[in-house]
Structure formats: structure tokens, C-alpha cells
PDB file of C-alpha atoms in Angstrom:
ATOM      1  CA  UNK A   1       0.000   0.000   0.000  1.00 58.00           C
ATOM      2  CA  UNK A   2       1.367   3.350  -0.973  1.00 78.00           C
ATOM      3  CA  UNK A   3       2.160   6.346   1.965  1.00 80.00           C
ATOM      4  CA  UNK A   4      -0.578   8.174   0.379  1.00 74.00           C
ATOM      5  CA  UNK A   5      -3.371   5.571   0.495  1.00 88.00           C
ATOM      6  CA  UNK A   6      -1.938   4.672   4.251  1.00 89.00           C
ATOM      7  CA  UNK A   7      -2.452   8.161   5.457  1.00 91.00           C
ATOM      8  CA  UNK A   8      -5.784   8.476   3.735  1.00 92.00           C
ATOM      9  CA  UNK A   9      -6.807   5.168   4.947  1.00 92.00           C
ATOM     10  CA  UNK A  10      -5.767   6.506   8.950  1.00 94.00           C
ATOM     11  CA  UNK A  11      -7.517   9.518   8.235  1.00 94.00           C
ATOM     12  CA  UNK A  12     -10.319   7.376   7.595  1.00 94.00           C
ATOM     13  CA  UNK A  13     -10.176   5.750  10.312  1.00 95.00           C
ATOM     14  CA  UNK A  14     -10.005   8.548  12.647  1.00 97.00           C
ATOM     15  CA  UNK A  15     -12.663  10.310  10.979  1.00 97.00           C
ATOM     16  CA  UNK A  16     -15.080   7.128  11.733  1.00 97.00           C
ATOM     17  CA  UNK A  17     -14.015   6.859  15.177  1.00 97.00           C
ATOM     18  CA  UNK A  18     -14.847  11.006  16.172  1.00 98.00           C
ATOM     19  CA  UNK A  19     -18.058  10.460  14.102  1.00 98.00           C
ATOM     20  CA  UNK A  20     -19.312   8.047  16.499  1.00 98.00           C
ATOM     21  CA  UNK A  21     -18.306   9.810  18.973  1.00 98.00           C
ATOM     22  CA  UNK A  22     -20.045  12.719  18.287  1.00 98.00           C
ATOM     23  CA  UNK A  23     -23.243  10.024  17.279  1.00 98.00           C
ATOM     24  CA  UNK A  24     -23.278   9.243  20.598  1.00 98.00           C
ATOM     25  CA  UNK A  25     -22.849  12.031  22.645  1.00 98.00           C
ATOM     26  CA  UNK A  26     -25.765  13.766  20.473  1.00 98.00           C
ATOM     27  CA  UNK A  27     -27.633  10.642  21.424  1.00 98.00           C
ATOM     28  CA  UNK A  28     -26.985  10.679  24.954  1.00 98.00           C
ATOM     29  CA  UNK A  29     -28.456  14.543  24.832  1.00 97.00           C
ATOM     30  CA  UNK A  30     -31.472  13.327  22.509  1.00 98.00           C
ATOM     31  CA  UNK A  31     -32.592  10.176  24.088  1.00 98.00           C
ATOM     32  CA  UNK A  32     -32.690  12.223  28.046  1.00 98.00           C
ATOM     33  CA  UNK A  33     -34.932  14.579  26.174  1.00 96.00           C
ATOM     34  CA  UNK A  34     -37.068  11.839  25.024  1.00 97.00           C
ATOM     35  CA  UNK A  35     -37.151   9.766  28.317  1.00 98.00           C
ATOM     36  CA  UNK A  36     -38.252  13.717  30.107  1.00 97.00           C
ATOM     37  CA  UNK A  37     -41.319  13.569  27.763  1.00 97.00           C
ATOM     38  CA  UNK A  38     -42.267  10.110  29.517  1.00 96.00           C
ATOM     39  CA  UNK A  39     -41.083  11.153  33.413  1.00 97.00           C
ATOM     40  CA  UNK A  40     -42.056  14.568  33.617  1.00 96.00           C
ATOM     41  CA  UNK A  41     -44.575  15.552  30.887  1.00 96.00           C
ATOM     42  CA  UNK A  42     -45.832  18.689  32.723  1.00 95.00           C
ATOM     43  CA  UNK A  43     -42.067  20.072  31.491  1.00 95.00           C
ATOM     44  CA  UNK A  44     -42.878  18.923  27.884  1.00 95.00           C
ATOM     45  CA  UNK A  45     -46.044  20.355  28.024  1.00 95.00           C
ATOM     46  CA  UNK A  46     -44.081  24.000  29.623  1.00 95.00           C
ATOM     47  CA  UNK A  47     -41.211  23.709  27.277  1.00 94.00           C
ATOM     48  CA  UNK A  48     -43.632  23.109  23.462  1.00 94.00           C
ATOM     49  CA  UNK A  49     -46.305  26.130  25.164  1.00 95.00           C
ATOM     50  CA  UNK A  50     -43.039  28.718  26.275  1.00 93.00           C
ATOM     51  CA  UNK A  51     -40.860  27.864  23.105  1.00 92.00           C
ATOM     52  CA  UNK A  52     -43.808  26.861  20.274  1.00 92.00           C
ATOM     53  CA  UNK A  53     -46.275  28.508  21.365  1.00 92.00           C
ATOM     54  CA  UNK A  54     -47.888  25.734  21.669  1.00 93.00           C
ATOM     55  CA  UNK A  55     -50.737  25.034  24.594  1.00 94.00           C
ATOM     56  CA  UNK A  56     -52.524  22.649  26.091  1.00 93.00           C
ATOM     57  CA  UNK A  57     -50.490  19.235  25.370  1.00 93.00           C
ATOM     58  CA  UNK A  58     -51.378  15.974  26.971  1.00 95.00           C
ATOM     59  CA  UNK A  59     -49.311  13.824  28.835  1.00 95.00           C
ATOM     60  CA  UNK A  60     -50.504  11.217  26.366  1.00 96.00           C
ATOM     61  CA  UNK A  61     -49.209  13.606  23.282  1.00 95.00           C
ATOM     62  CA  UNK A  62     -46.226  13.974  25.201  1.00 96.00           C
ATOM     63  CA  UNK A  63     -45.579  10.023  25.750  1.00 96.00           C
ATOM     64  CA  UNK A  64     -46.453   9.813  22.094  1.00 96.00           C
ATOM     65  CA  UNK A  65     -43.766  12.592  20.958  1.00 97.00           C
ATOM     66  CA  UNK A  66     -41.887  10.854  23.261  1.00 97.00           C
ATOM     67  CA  UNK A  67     -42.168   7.164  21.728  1.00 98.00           C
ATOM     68  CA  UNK A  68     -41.510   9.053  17.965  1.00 98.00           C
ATOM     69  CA  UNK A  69     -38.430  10.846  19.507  1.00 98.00           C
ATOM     70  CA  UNK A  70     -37.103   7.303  21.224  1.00 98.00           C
ATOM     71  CA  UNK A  71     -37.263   5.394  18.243  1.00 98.00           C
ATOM     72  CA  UNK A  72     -35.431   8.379  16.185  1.00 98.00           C
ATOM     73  CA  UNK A  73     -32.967   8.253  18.569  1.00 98.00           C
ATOM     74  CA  UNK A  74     -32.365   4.038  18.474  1.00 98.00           C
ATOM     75  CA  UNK A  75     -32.578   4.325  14.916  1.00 97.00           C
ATOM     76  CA  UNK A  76     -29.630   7.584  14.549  1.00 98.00           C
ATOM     77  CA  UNK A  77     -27.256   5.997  17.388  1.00 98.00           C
ATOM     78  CA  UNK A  78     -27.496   2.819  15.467  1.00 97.00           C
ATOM     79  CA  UNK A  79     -26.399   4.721  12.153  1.00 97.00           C
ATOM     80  CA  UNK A  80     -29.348   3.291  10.156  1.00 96.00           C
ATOM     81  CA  UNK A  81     -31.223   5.441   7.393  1.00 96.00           C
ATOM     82  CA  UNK A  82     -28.662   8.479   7.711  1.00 97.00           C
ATOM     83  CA  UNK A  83     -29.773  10.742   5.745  1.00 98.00           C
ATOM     84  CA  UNK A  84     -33.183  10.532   7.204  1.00 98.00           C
ATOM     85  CA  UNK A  85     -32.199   9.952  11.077  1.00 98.00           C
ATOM     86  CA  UNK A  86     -29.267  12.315  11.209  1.00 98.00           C
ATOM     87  CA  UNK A  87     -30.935  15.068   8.931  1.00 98.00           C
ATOM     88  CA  UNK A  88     -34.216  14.836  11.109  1.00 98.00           C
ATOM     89  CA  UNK A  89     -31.651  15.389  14.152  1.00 98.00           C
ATOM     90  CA  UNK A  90     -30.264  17.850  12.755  1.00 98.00           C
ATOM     91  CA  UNK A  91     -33.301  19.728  11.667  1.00 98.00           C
ATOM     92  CA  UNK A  92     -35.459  18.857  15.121  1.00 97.00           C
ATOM     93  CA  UNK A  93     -32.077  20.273  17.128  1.00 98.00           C
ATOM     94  CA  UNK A  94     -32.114  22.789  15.131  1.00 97.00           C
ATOM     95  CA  UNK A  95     -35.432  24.222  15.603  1.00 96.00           C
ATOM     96  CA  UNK A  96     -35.154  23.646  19.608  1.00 96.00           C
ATOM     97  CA  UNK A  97     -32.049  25.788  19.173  1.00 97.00           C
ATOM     98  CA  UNK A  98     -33.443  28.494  17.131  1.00 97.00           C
ATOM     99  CA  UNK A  99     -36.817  28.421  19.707  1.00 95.00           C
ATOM    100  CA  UNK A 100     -35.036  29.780  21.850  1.00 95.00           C
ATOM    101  CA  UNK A 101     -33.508  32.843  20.279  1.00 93.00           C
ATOM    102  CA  UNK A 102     -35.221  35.308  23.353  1.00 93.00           C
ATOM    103  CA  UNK A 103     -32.684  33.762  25.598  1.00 95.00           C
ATOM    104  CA  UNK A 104     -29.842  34.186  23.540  1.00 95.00           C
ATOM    105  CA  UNK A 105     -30.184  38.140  23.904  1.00 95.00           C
ATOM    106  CA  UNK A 106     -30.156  38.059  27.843  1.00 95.00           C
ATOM    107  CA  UNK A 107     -27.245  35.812  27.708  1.00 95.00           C
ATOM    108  CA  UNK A 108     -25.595  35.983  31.201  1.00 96.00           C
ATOM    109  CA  UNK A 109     -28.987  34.350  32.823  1.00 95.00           C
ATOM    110  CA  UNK A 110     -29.300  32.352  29.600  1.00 94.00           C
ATOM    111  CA  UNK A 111     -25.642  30.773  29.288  1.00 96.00           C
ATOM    112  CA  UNK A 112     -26.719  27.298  29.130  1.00 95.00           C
ATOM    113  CA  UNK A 113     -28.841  27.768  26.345  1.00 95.00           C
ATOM    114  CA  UNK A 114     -25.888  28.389  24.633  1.00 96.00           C
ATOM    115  CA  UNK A 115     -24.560  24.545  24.604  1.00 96.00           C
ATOM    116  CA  UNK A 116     -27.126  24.191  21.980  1.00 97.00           C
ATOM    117  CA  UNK A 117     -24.984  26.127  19.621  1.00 98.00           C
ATOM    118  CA  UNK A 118     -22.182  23.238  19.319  1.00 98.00           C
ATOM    119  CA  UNK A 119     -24.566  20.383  19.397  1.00 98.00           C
ATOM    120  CA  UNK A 120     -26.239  21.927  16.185  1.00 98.00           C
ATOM    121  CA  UNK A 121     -23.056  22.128  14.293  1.00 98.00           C
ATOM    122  CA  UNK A 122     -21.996  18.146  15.556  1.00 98.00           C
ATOM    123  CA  UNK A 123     -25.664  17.373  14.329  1.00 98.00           C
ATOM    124  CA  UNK A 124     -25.109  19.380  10.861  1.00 98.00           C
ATOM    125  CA  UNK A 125     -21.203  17.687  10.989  1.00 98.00           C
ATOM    126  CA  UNK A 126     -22.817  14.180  11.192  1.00 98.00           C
ATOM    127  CA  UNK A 127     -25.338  14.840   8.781  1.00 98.00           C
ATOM    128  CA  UNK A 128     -22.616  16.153   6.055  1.00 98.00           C
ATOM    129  CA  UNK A 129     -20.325  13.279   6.754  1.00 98.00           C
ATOM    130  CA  UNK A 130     -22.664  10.526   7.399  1.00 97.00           C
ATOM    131  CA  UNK A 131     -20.673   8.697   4.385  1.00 96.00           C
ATOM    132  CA  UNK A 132     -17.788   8.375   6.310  1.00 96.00           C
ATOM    133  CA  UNK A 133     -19.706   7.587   9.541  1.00 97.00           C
ATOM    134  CA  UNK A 134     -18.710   3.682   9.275  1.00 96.00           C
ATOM    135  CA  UNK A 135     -18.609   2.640  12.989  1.00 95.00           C
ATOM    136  CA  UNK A 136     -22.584   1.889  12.968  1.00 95.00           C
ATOM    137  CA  UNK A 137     -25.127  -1.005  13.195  1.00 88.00           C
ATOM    138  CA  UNK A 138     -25.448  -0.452   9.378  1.00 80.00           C
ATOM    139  CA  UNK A 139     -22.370  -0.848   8.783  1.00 83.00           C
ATOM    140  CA  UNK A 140     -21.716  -4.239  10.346  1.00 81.00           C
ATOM    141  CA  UNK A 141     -24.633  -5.507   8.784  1.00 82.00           C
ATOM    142  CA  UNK A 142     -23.771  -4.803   5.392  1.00 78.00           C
ATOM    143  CA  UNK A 143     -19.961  -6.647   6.054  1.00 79.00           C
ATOM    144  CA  UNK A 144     -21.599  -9.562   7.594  1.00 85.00           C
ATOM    145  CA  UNK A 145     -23.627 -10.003   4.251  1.00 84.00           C
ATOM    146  CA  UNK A 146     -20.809  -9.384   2.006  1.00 75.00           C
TER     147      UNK A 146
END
């Protein structure tokens, strides 16, 4: 194998190995927010009515949204469908980020709003390199059929 090939092939490598990293530590964030919707749907119902503007939800809506966002989140940590999973992370992060704009511009009683900001641009990084994302469930599967 050439030195050229080599290095691209450790790059490679490397690249896989942060990408699941960042896969799971945007999963870890995800699936909490999911499990909330099940344990304390009072705080779903706050969160969609002070950042949607949307009243009035159920705890049974909420254990639905909840049951939607769980199996998003099984389906994106196992790196199945990508472009659907990690785009619909990407976009649903997105939106929670954006939401919350208000508390952006009172920052210093705000600043952990501000994690968001990072956690969008893994969620976009994952997303735009989801073909070199090869440490998933997907992945194995396809080498155990070859």
C-alpha cells in the first residue's frame, strides 16, 4: 500500500471513530430529552407552550412525541437510514435551538442555552459526513452479508 493511500486510509479511520463519537454524545443529549417527555410531561407540556407557542399538550401527546423521539434516537445511534435519522436530528435540534432565540439576547442568565450552539453544528457535521460515519449497526450488517 502506498504512503498516500496509508495516510488516507488513517484519516479514515479517525474520521469514523470522532463520528461516532459525536453520534453518541448527540444521542446521549437526545434520548434524556425523550425519556423527560415520559417522566415529567408537565415540562414537555411547559417547554412546546413557552418555546412553540404551543398550549394545552397531553401527557398522552407527550408520551407519544416521546415514543416518535425514542425510536429516532435508536434508529440515529445505530447509524441506520442516515440521511433521514441524522438530517431529522439535525433539523429537530435545530429548531429547539433556534426556539429559543429570546434567551440568547439576555445571555448571562441564559448561558446554558448556549450549549445548543455546538450540538447543532456536531448534528449538521454528522449529517454532512454521514458517508464516512462507518462505525454503525449499518455498517456491520452490510460486512456480515458481504
Amino acid at each position: 500500500m502506498s504512503e498516500l493511500t496509508n495516510s488516507q486510509s488513517k484519516l479514515e479511520n479517525k474520521l469514523a471513530w470522532s463520528l461516532l463519537a459525536l453520534r453518541l454524545s448527540v444521542f446521549i443529549v437526545m434520548f434524556i430529552w425523550a425519556l423527560d417527555k415520559f417522566v415529567n410531561p408537565g415540562h414537555t407540556a411547559a417547554v412546546f407552550e413557552g418555546f412553540y407557542g404551543i398550549g394545552g399538550l397531553s401527557a398522552n401527546l407527550a408520551a407519544v412525541l416521546g415514543g416518535l423521539q425514542l425510536a429516532l434516537c435508536v434508529v440515529f445511534v445505530a447509524g441506520l437510514w442516515k440521511f433521514f435519522s441524522y438530517g431529522l436530528i439535525f433539523i429537530l435540534h435545530g429548531a429547539s435551538t433556534l426556539s429559543s432565540f429570546p434567551q440568547y439576547l439576555d445571555a448571562f442568565n441564559n448561558m446554558l442555552f448556549f450549549a445548543a450552539w455546538p450540538m447543532w453544528a456536531a448534528c449538521f457535521a454528522l449529517f454532512y459526513l454521514r458517508d464516512y460515519d462507518t462505525k454503525t449497526l449499518g455498517a456491520l450488517i452490510s460486512k456480515a452479508k458481504s
